[in-house]
XYZ file of C-alpha atoms in Angstrom:
686
model
C 177.399 91.000 220.776
C 179.045 89.478 223.157
C 177.697 86.126 223.842
C 177.272 87.136 228.510
C 175.548 90.212 226.890
C 172.909 87.985 224.683
C 172.453 85.518 226.978
C 171.593 88.470 229.312
C 169.180 90.024 227.224
C 167.209 87.116 226.507
C 166.901 85.577 230.454
C 165.535 89.486 231.168
C 162.888 89.004 227.918
C 161.589 85.618 229.530
C 161.519 87.159 232.726
C 159.696 89.819 231.904
C 157.454 87.890 229.093
C 156.875 85.516 231.588
C 155.278 88.477 234.179
C 153.688 90.509 231.536
C 151.077 87.320 230.198
C 150.312 86.005 233.574
C 149.306 89.390 234.654
C 147.601 90.459 231.256
C 145.806 86.646 231.653
C 141.900 88.493 233.440
C 142.264 90.446 230.241
C 139.220 89.174 228.295
C 136.955 87.776 230.836
C 136.204 83.986 230.957
C 132.400 83.967 232.245
C 129.535 83.699 230.167
C 128.308 87.076 231.461
C 131.808 89.041 230.366
C 129.480 91.527 228.956
C 128.955 93.215 231.811
C 132.157 93.731 233.114
C 133.096 96.380 231.015
C 131.539 99.215 230.199
C 129.841 101.524 227.517
C 133.252 102.260 225.810
C 134.365 98.119 226.124
C 137.127 98.919 228.919
C 137.173 96.857 231.843
C 136.224 97.730 235.310
C 139.281 97.833 237.491
C 139.689 94.956 239.471
C 138.935 96.221 243.427
C 138.145 99.820 244.781
C 141.934 101.194 245.801
C 142.333 101.145 242.298
C 138.715 103.893 241.278
C 140.712 105.947 244.582
C 144.379 106.072 242.558
C 142.659 106.638 238.975
C 140.564 109.357 240.640
C 143.527 111.881 241.736
C 145.354 110.910 238.961
C 142.099 112.121 236.780
C 142.658 115.549 238.964
C 146.211 115.176 238.706
C 145.986 115.700 235.067
C 143.297 117.657 234.496
C 143.426 119.931 237.836
C 147.426 119.719 238.234
C 147.210 118.538 241.873
C 145.666 114.653 243.989
C 142.741 117.296 245.013
C 140.137 119.237 244.023
C 141.080 122.254 245.162
C 144.142 124.083 247.610
C 141.851 125.085 251.208
C 144.799 127.066 253.009
C 147.738 126.066 250.751
C 147.065 123.053 251.028
C 145.514 120.366 248.639
C 142.517 118.845 250.386
C 140.140 116.145 248.314
C 137.038 117.325 248.778
C 135.408 113.279 247.512
C 136.361 111.298 250.670
C 135.773 111.064 254.138
C 133.196 114.306 253.584
C 131.856 116.269 255.075
C 134.592 117.944 255.739
C 136.735 115.824 253.345
C 140.891 115.937 254.091
C 144.247 117.636 253.382
C 145.584 115.202 250.510
C 148.407 112.569 252.046
C 148.759 110.006 249.683
C 152.331 109.618 247.630
C 151.519 110.860 244.473
C 154.327 108.866 242.615
C 152.228 107.207 240.930
C 149.914 109.136 239.680
C 152.913 111.417 237.998
C 154.266 107.898 237.071
C 151.097 106.947 235.134
C 150.263 110.638 233.849
C 154.024 111.058 232.007
C 153.032 107.382 230.191
C 149.502 109.286 229.269
C 151.252 111.373 227.697
C 153.904 109.756 225.773
C 151.271 106.582 224.632
C 149.435 109.801 222.975
C 152.247 111.171 220.633
C 151.732 107.581 218.737
C 148.504 106.228 219.234
C 144.783 106.973 221.317
C 144.646 105.687 224.660
C 142.411 107.156 227.358
C 143.638 107.632 231.070
C 141.832 104.585 231.643
C 143.070 102.302 229.624
C 146.696 103.111 230.267
C 146.156 102.351 234.565
C 144.371 99.664 233.298
C 147.503 98.059 231.107
C 150.217 100.049 233.789
C 150.619 96.771 236.465
C 151.341 94.590 233.674
C 153.961 96.470 232.723
C 155.745 97.751 235.807
C 154.516 94.849 238.115
C 157.740 92.466 236.115
C 160.089 95.256 236.526
C 160.340 94.290 240.077
C 161.568 91.066 238.424
C 163.996 92.194 236.218
C 165.726 93.879 238.668
C 165.598 91.247 241.264
C 167.795 89.480 238.770
C 169.954 92.084 237.870
C 170.643 92.590 241.647
C 170.676 88.973 242.269
C 173.338 87.998 239.484
C 175.861 89.722 240.710
C 175.717 88.222 243.979
C 175.485 84.320 242.689
C 174.752 83.455 239.230
C 172.665 84.379 235.830
C 170.856 81.476 236.983
C 170.602 82.238 240.750
C 169.177 86.105 239.299
C 167.160 83.841 236.590
C 165.562 82.166 239.333
C 165.273 85.182 241.954
C 163.503 86.782 238.644
C 160.975 84.629 238.196
C 159.985 83.991 241.266
C 159.064 87.853 242.225
C 156.902 87.672 239.008
C 155.544 84.599 240.301
C 154.378 85.090 243.193
C 151.310 84.705 243.381
C 150.428 87.864 245.875
C 152.773 90.513 244.009
C 150.458 88.664 240.253
C 147.335 89.131 242.188
C 148.146 92.931 243.475
C 149.780 93.955 239.992
C 146.966 92.266 237.436
C 145.562 93.757 234.447
C 143.127 96.670 236.012
C 144.538 96.272 239.547
C 145.960 100.154 239.537
C 147.284 100.858 243.090
C 150.609 101.492 244.677
C 151.672 97.388 245.041
C 153.628 98.045 241.396
C 155.625 99.706 243.020
C 156.462 97.788 246.471
C 158.621 95.744 244.918
C 161.181 97.030 242.603
C 162.157 100.214 244.739
C 163.796 98.173 248.333
C 165.230 95.709 245.506
C 166.432 98.927 243.494
C 167.970 100.161 247.217
C 169.967 97.354 248.253
C 171.166 97.169 244.629
C 172.658 100.198 244.837
C 173.829 99.964 248.258
C 175.416 97.000 246.961
C 177.422 97.725 244.604
C 178.527 100.924 246.518
C 179.755 98.839 249.481
C 181.756 96.408 246.357
C 183.173 100.455 244.717
C 186.377 99.430 244.046
C 186.693 103.589 243.888
C 185.923 106.364 247.010
C 184.155 108.556 244.493
C 182.019 105.509 243.327
C 181.303 104.355 246.870
C 179.857 107.883 247.478
C 178.052 107.884 243.507
C 176.296 104.270 244.149
C 175.562 105.455 247.698
C 174.269 108.513 247.070
C 171.696 106.960 243.748
C 171.181 103.889 245.988
C 169.749 107.239 248.450
C 168.030 108.989 245.229
C 165.807 105.770 244.953
C 164.379 106.166 248.802
C 163.845 109.246 248.085
C 161.100 108.141 245.120
C 160.303 104.985 247.189
C 159.115 107.943 249.502
C 156.711 109.097 247.412
C 155.787 105.988 246.049
C 154.231 104.262 249.264
C 153.398 104.956 252.536
C 155.114 102.148 254.113
C 158.222 103.172 252.822
C 159.164 104.011 256.585
C 159.849 100.139 257.413
C 162.649 100.168 255.167
C 164.226 103.122 255.455
C 164.500 101.966 259.899
C 165.892 98.289 258.473
C 168.529 100.443 256.325
C 169.241 102.519 259.451
C 169.479 99.329 261.234
C 172.192 97.936 258.656
C 174.284 101.105 258.632
C 174.394 100.968 262.990
C 175.908 97.696 262.328
C 177.825 98.445 259.584
C 179.449 101.283 261.005
C 180.230 99.797 263.857
C 182.005 96.763 262.025
C 183.697 98.558 259.128
C 183.347 102.102 260.039
C 182.819 103.857 256.421
C 181.484 106.887 256.646
C 181.405 107.604 253.223
C 179.264 105.370 251.995
C 175.803 105.973 255.386
C 176.055 109.615 254.832
C 176.265 110.327 250.467
C 172.545 107.892 251.094
C 171.816 109.671 254.142
C 172.531 112.629 252.607
C 170.608 112.699 249.587
C 167.634 110.337 250.721
C 167.095 113.082 253.523
C 167.845 116.263 251.580
C 165.814 115.445 248.743
C 162.329 113.902 251.040
C 163.400 117.243 253.273
C 163.070 119.345 249.735
C 159.702 117.787 248.626
C 158.163 115.134 250.146
C 157.916 117.235 253.886
C 154.708 114.985 254.752
C 156.952 112.013 254.609
C 159.517 113.858 256.662
C 157.104 114.527 259.417
C 156.156 110.867 259.468
C 159.567 108.956 259.064
C 160.315 110.948 261.971
C 156.903 110.463 263.921
C 155.634 107.324 263.417
C 158.143 105.157 265.376
C 157.682 107.805 267.896
C 153.367 107.837 267.628
C 153.211 104.052 267.649
C 155.779 102.968 270.434
C 153.604 105.473 272.921
C 150.650 103.226 271.897
C 151.692 100.234 271.891
C 153.723 100.610 275.459
C 149.679 101.610 276.686
C 148.626 98.533 274.745
C 145.272 100.490 273.973
C 142.589 101.378 271.143
C 143.898 103.823 269.144
C 140.216 104.700 268.209
C 138.880 104.741 271.618
C 136.051 104.849 272.239
C 134.777 103.818 269.023
C 136.077 100.124 267.808
C 138.902 100.012 265.193
C 137.359 99.119 262.344
C 141.258 98.007 260.790
C 140.225 94.571 263.215
C 137.401 94.078 259.856
C 139.566 94.742 256.524
C 140.366 90.785 255.474
C 143.499 91.648 254.426
C 145.174 92.861 257.602
C 144.004 89.817 259.233
C 147.004 87.428 260.172
C 146.938 84.756 257.340
C 146.267 80.415 258.128
C 150.151 78.820 257.915
C 148.334 77.346 254.446
C 147.484 81.036 253.114
C 150.897 82.208 254.259
C 152.247 79.467 251.996
C 150.042 80.065 249.206
C 150.273 83.457 248.520
C 154.473 83.847 248.960
C 155.310 80.494 247.295
C 156.333 76.904 248.515
C 159.240 77.627 246.713
C 160.018 80.929 247.130
C 159.469 79.899 251.191
C 161.527 76.757 250.715
C 164.616 77.810 248.542
C 164.256 81.597 250.376
C 164.372 80.409 253.713
C 167.416 77.881 253.184
C 169.252 81.167 251.336
C 168.939 82.749 255.129
C 170.122 79.679 256.863
C 172.845 79.747 253.535
C 173.892 83.522 254.124
C 173.558 83.562 257.966
C 176.169 80.245 258.459
C 178.203 80.659 255.318
C 180.206 83.641 254.743
C 180.403 84.367 251.208
C 183.078 86.776 249.145
C 180.509 88.289 247.261
C 178.385 89.170 250.166
C 179.873 91.858 252.762
C 178.273 92.694 255.776
C 175.702 95.774 254.512
C 174.262 93.638 252.272
C 174.242 90.133 254.601
C 172.853 92.107 257.181
C 170.530 94.074 254.979
C 169.349 90.827 253.562
C 168.551 89.315 256.964
C 166.485 92.026 259.204
C 164.887 92.664 256.194
C 163.264 88.922 256.060
C 162.929 88.570 260.420
C 161.307 92.524 259.944
C 159.633 90.845 257.252
C 157.916 87.975 259.236
C 157.294 90.025 261.801
C 154.773 92.848 259.825
C 152.493 89.079 258.489
C 151.296 88.448 262.187
C 150.099 92.001 261.279
C 147.991 91.271 258.339
C 148.231 89.405 255.053
C 148.638 91.369 252.604
C 152.426 92.493 253.894
C 153.695 88.519 252.385
C 154.629 91.128 249.564
C 157.344 92.416 251.471
C 159.031 88.934 252.043
C 159.040 88.234 248.358
C 161.894 90.312 247.225
C 164.072 89.182 250.187
C 163.604 85.409 249.430
C 163.674 85.320 246.048
C 167.039 86.742 246.084
C 168.359 84.546 249.040
C 166.824 81.832 246.875
C 168.862 82.850 243.733
C 171.717 82.767 246.757
C 171.169 79.428 248.441
C 170.940 77.499 244.591
C 174.312 79.342 243.780
C 175.315 77.747 246.899
C 173.866 74.308 246.025
C 175.805 74.239 242.245
C 178.625 74.946 244.247
C 178.672 72.085 246.583
C 177.560 69.717 243.592
C 180.562 71.293 241.713
C 183.010 70.715 244.264
C 181.682 67.272 245.897
C 180.949 65.632 242.648
C 184.215 63.699 240.709
C 181.743 62.450 238.187
C 182.626 63.955 234.682
C 179.259 63.801 234.186
C 178.068 66.687 236.854
C 177.701 69.609 234.236
C 174.783 67.886 233.265
C 173.755 67.376 236.666
C 173.700 70.803 237.350
C 171.558 71.296 234.170
C 169.255 68.220 233.623
C 168.519 70.228 238.236
C 168.132 73.587 236.703
C 165.776 72.386 234.325
C 163.658 70.662 237.090
C 163.513 74.207 239.076
C 163.062 75.633 235.367
C 159.771 73.297 234.864
C 158.885 73.925 238.089
C 158.616 77.717 238.008
C 156.564 77.983 235.005
C 154.395 75.249 236.373
C 153.570 77.470 238.677
C 153.437 80.288 235.509
C 150.645 78.258 234.202
C 148.831 77.327 237.155
C 148.755 81.301 238.325
C 146.988 81.521 234.806
C 144.822 79.278 234.693
C 143.520 80.959 238.133
C 143.824 84.506 236.876
C 142.016 83.821 234.200
C 138.942 83.142 235.254
C 138.863 86.191 237.641
C 136.448 89.290 237.296
C 136.158 92.641 238.432
C 134.660 93.643 241.625
C 132.702 96.235 239.482
C 130.023 95.034 237.174
C 127.468 97.232 234.955
C 124.927 96.885 237.362
C 127.207 99.204 240.308
C 127.703 101.614 236.813
C 124.567 102.080 236.389
C 124.015 103.314 239.755
C 126.588 105.035 239.701
C 125.098 106.800 236.682
C 121.651 107.507 238.285
C 124.065 109.493 240.608
C 125.223 111.300 238.962
C 122.101 112.336 236.982
C 119.876 112.516 239.760
C 121.360 113.957 242.512
C 121.992 117.629 243.392
C 126.599 118.150 242.704
C 126.064 118.409 247.171
C 125.029 114.991 247.849
C 126.824 113.178 249.775
C 126.969 109.660 249.723
C 126.487 106.609 251.633
C 127.339 103.145 251.798
C 129.519 100.227 252.681
C 133.138 101.451 252.943
C 134.509 98.523 250.373
C 132.444 100.853 248.328
C 133.298 104.256 248.827
C 136.438 104.741 245.911
C 134.393 102.910 242.884
C 131.195 105.568 243.847
C 133.549 109.432 244.533
C 135.160 108.365 241.387
C 131.691 106.895 239.552
C 128.885 108.897 241.214
C 131.567 112.436 241.194
C 130.116 112.841 244.795
C 131.593 112.585 247.579
C 131.427 109.933 250.159
C 130.885 110.144 254.189
C 132.876 106.752 254.023
C 135.243 105.403 251.899
C 138.499 102.748 251.855
C 140.710 105.393 253.508
C 139.362 104.456 256.395
C 140.195 106.305 259.516
C 143.726 107.523 257.127
C 145.538 106.002 260.053
C 148.769 106.917 258.001
C 147.975 110.721 259.132
C 147.549 109.849 262.764
C 151.488 110.015 263.685
C 151.401 113.699 261.993
C 148.819 115.670 262.859
C 149.756 117.764 264.756
C 152.136 119.198 262.273
C 150.048 118.596 259.347
C 146.514 120.372 259.726
C 145.582 123.790 260.092
C 143.217 125.289 262.576
C 140.335 124.095 260.174
C 140.400 120.198 261.061
C 140.352 118.856 264.017
C 143.358 116.189 265.045
C 140.132 113.513 266.173
C 139.278 112.863 262.881
C 139.582 111.217 260.647
C 138.130 108.682 263.009
C 135.969 105.388 262.883
C 133.945 107.111 264.345
C 131.501 106.884 260.765
C 131.887 103.414 260.267
C 130.310 102.674 263.644
C 127.030 104.754 263.157
C 127.163 103.488 259.350
C 126.873 100.369 261.057
C 124.107 101.292 263.804
C 122.211 103.313 261.226
C 121.594 100.053 259.337
C 121.222 96.897 261.978
C 118.993 98.724 264.409
C 115.132 99.120 264.608
C 115.199 102.024 265.555
C 114.444 103.712 262.376
C 114.613 107.071 263.662
C 117.648 106.876 264.964
C 119.185 105.386 261.834
C 117.546 108.770 260.019
C 118.699 110.769 263.117
C 122.892 109.719 262.181
C 122.424 109.248 258.224
C 121.582 112.948 258.920
C 123.982 113.899 260.555
C 126.787 112.746 258.636
C 125.600 114.133 255.688
C 125.342 117.131 257.725
C 128.001 117.850 260.108
C 129.904 114.698 260.177
C 131.890 114.815 263.486
C 130.940 117.907 264.624
C 128.128 117.136 267.276
C 130.703 114.411 269.069
C 133.724 116.147 268.771
C 131.440 119.700 271.070
C 130.379 117.275 272.805
C 134.212 116.230 273.898
C 134.363 120.337 274.525
C 132.614 120.410 277.334
C 132.362 116.348 278.991
C 135.966 116.033 278.483
C 135.003 112.400 278.908
C 134.763 110.445 274.833
C 133.553 107.409 276.261
C 130.507 110.109 278.168
C 130.349 111.944 274.744
C 129.772 108.372 272.777
C 127.045 107.593 275.077
C 124.656 111.400 275.666
C 124.960 111.159 271.553
C 123.522 107.725 270.785
C 120.756 109.064 273.218
C 120.051 111.903 271.975
C 120.228 110.339 268.334
C 117.023 107.685 269.343
C 115.099 110.266 269.405
C 113.168 113.675 267.991
C 114.742 116.929 268.227
C 112.344 117.577 270.805
C 113.002 115.020 272.883
C 117.246 115.385 272.085
C 116.900 118.942 273.997
C 115.310 117.511 277.154
C 118.288 114.616 277.722
C 120.309 117.733 277.048
C 118.863 119.663 279.443
C 118.803 116.969 282.112
C 122.574 116.047 281.373
C 122.902 119.337 282.769
C 123.947 121.050 279.141
C 122.746 124.711 278.977
C 120.102 125.678 276.523
C 123.105 127.165 274.149
C 125.042 125.016 274.379
C 121.865 122.565 273.466
C 120.596 123.590 271.097
C 124.492 124.451 268.904
C 125.563 120.247 269.782
C 121.188 119.561 268.042
C 122.061 121.489 264.826
C 124.735 118.885 264.464
C 122.581 115.635 266.029
C 119.165 117.087 264.086
C 119.456 120.179 261.403
C 116.640 122.001 260.477
C 118.024 121.654 256.767
C 120.259 118.735 255.601
C 122.304 117.942 252.850
C 120.759 115.556 250.700
C 122.354 112.745 251.156
C 121.718 108.923 249.054
C 122.290 105.239 250.567
C 123.944 102.774 248.112
C 123.038 98.879 249.235
C 124.140 96.135 247.448
C 121.903 93.442 247.476
C 124.073 91.094 249.094
C 125.426 93.432 251.713
C 126.772 91.600 254.737
C 127.337 94.214 257.122
C 127.925 93.621 261.077
C 126.841 95.857 263.610
C 126.841 96.548 267.719
C 124.505 98.442 270.014
C 127.931 99.534 272.174
C 131.140 101.166 270.916
C 132.518 98.893 273.244
C 131.174 95.500 272.371
C 133.012 92.985 268.940
C 130.809 93.776 265.365
C 128.617 90.878 264.519
C 127.683 89.040 261.849
C 124.247 89.848 261.513
C 123.184 88.187 258.047
C 124.339 84.775 257.604
C 123.718 83.618 254.228
C 121.700 85.059 251.540
C 119.905 82.421 248.824
C 118.158 82.760 245.839
C 115.764 79.916 246.906
C 112.837 79.714 248.898
C 113.915 77.696 252.744
C 111.925 77.040 255.420
C 115.001 75.418 257.201
C 118.795 75.955 257.778
C 122.089 73.830 257.585
C 118.815 71.188 258.902
C 118.236 73.589 261.614
C 114.107 75.255 261.906
C 114.927 79.192 262.447
C 112.759 81.231 265.506
C 110.750 82.826 262.399
C 110.155 82.715 259.208
C 108.420 86.357 257.531
C 107.150 86.347 254.029
C 104.933 89.096 252.646
C 105.173 90.914 255.755
C 103.803 88.218 258.116
C 105.940 86.885 260.782
C 105.437 82.998 261.797
C 107.445 82.051 264.830
C 109.138 77.821 264.443
C 111.442 77.778 266.882
C 111.355 79.631 269.651
C 115.386 78.251 271.135
C 116.750 78.992 267.464
C 118.934 81.453 266.823
C 118.496 82.881 263.391
C 115.281 83.971 261.171
C 114.275 82.949 256.930
C 112.867 86.263 255.521
C 111.711 85.354 252.304
C 111.268 88.025 249.572
C 110.249 86.973 245.902
C 112.324 84.351 245.461
C 115.559 84.945 247.428
C 115.590 84.059 251.268
C 118.074 86.054 253.907
C 119.162 83.605 257.098
C 119.444 86.367 259.814
C 120.228 86.276 263.159
C 116.657 86.721 264.834
C 118.010 89.994 267.388
C 118.469 91.783 263.840
C 115.552 90.751 261.845
C 113.284 94.022 261.686
C 116.942 96.299 260.927
C 116.835 98.515 258.672
C 119.616 97.252 255.913
C 116.571 93.687 256.352
C 114.184 95.727 255.304
C 116.553 97.891 252.371
C 117.466 94.258 251.194
C 113.412 93.070 251.427
C 112.280 96.390 249.447
C 110.497 97.522 252.464
C 109.771 101.349 252.359
C 110.137 102.058 255.744
C 109.310 105.625 257.226
C 110.748 108.217 255.954
C 113.207 106.138 253.618
C 111.590 105.741 249.966
C 114.273 103.666 247.146
C 114.796 105.282 244.053
C 116.468 103.468 242.456
C 117.092 99.652 241.728
C 118.535 97.168 239.567
C 119.693 93.501 239.668
C 122.305 94.434 242.345
C 122.071 97.955 243.985
C 119.562 99.617 245.872
C 119.439 103.490 246.463
C 117.183 104.884 249.400
C 117.213 108.199 250.542
C 114.680 110.204 252.792
C 111.809 112.469 252.899
C 112.707 115.715 253.676
């Protein structure tokens, strides 16, 4: 074997194994109570909720041949999410197809469950992005520049956390495909013959097609390339490359991913319209996406930490290098793609911390470019015969810094614990064994995917929230059976209101309405009032009282007998679908009684001891064993003592339903049917 090829193989192996072992660092949970993080088969629980969503869809594909639960109107439908009525499946299928393919291959030589494959797949696919980054970057810079790129990718903190053992989500593909796309465009731009140029550009287009099947956010990268193509055509007038790329990518997407093609066309127009109008796209309901942690704009400290200081320093210097220095190795198209890739990714970071991951590949490539430029400068500047020793010494320093980052991350990751444990699984098994198949689960959206997967029951609301990805194309994607208004964030509002109000009739009616008719009452009201705000206000008034009083309210608002009865069949159904309410012992839910007001935290702290004051301040009141003692009328919080636990709550919400649930109270028609150390399950007496 030639020394050059051998050195490349060695570097590829180092990059892959570094990424592999780093991601496997949480395979053995180091917690003293580690046993609760493994199920009855000895498998660790997934790290977070989205993994259970992906696992459920992949399980459907393996055993039913489709991502959804059934076919309705020629489309695959998911009857476990946003139920009723469920939703047509819009999710990119590539991860599920890859997983099922790997499952079949592995089971030719060994025996592995689908869940076990899902646990390990990110550990394998995650480091491949570093390998691709190395192979591409070395073509621009050098082997060591490529090595820097590969190692920075596989050790980037956010990417490590998103592709660790048990994190079964599409992030494991979201760096690899953009790198493959730009790599093949680079090769096409540098091809010696017209045939090779068109072939390589077509391969790049094929990888864009695969990317469209891997992540709904692929559209942003497509428009980066289109922008670069416009610049490239003006500068170079090379139609062979551009047309080959577009012909392959657009044709394949149109043939095999019509959802993606619709999105490609409609998404920019849709969001541009709303950005220009500048109002809440979920009006009149609050925007639930503002409460998602990873969609908050990161602080500077968080941004630097999750992207890696070394990546930022080397990458930004590399950006300046390709802007101000004309390098023959980087031709105009590749140069412009990298520049606008970085700039657009920085802008996306303001939309949420999760988008920092978009910056990792271009900055890592730029880091390799910077290093090559730095080495060349040293070679041309230093006169000493020892200049190559100096360069090798500097390479060792960079190597050590990267591996220091790796070891620090490994130590952090080895302490990671899955989000779920035996207590959650025990609750899901109870639901599966003790409720009818048509029972609906109502819980905080962050736990929805887990219970839909493991309790095998539909959930009212889950981590897909309002399916924002489908907004631009619902008019083209939905058939007549589904209203364009749904999914919406209204359910998040109603669940929060039901749990935070002290009007238990309102709570009961909200839960019965959501479980039985979903959004139908609000949608029907809209057809009568043609005023979304008025419909929301009327609906809340109607739900606050019993059916007879609700009828009177509707009549007072000008509804006919027929209209009122039809609405009441949705808001106060005579027979409701069975449902359970799942409450976690430290559920910090926030709420509001008005769709126009921001939600506020109502539980400030849950303390595993009995306290009489908090943060050195006296409470407004102390509630214990059903008795309330008033302490300081100027205080804004109350303390509720139950057993050896104290809840510090907003005094205005001290009688909220969620507080009653957390303090083991049966209230009105609500009864507790299950409890373990972490989870309580309630239902209502019909």
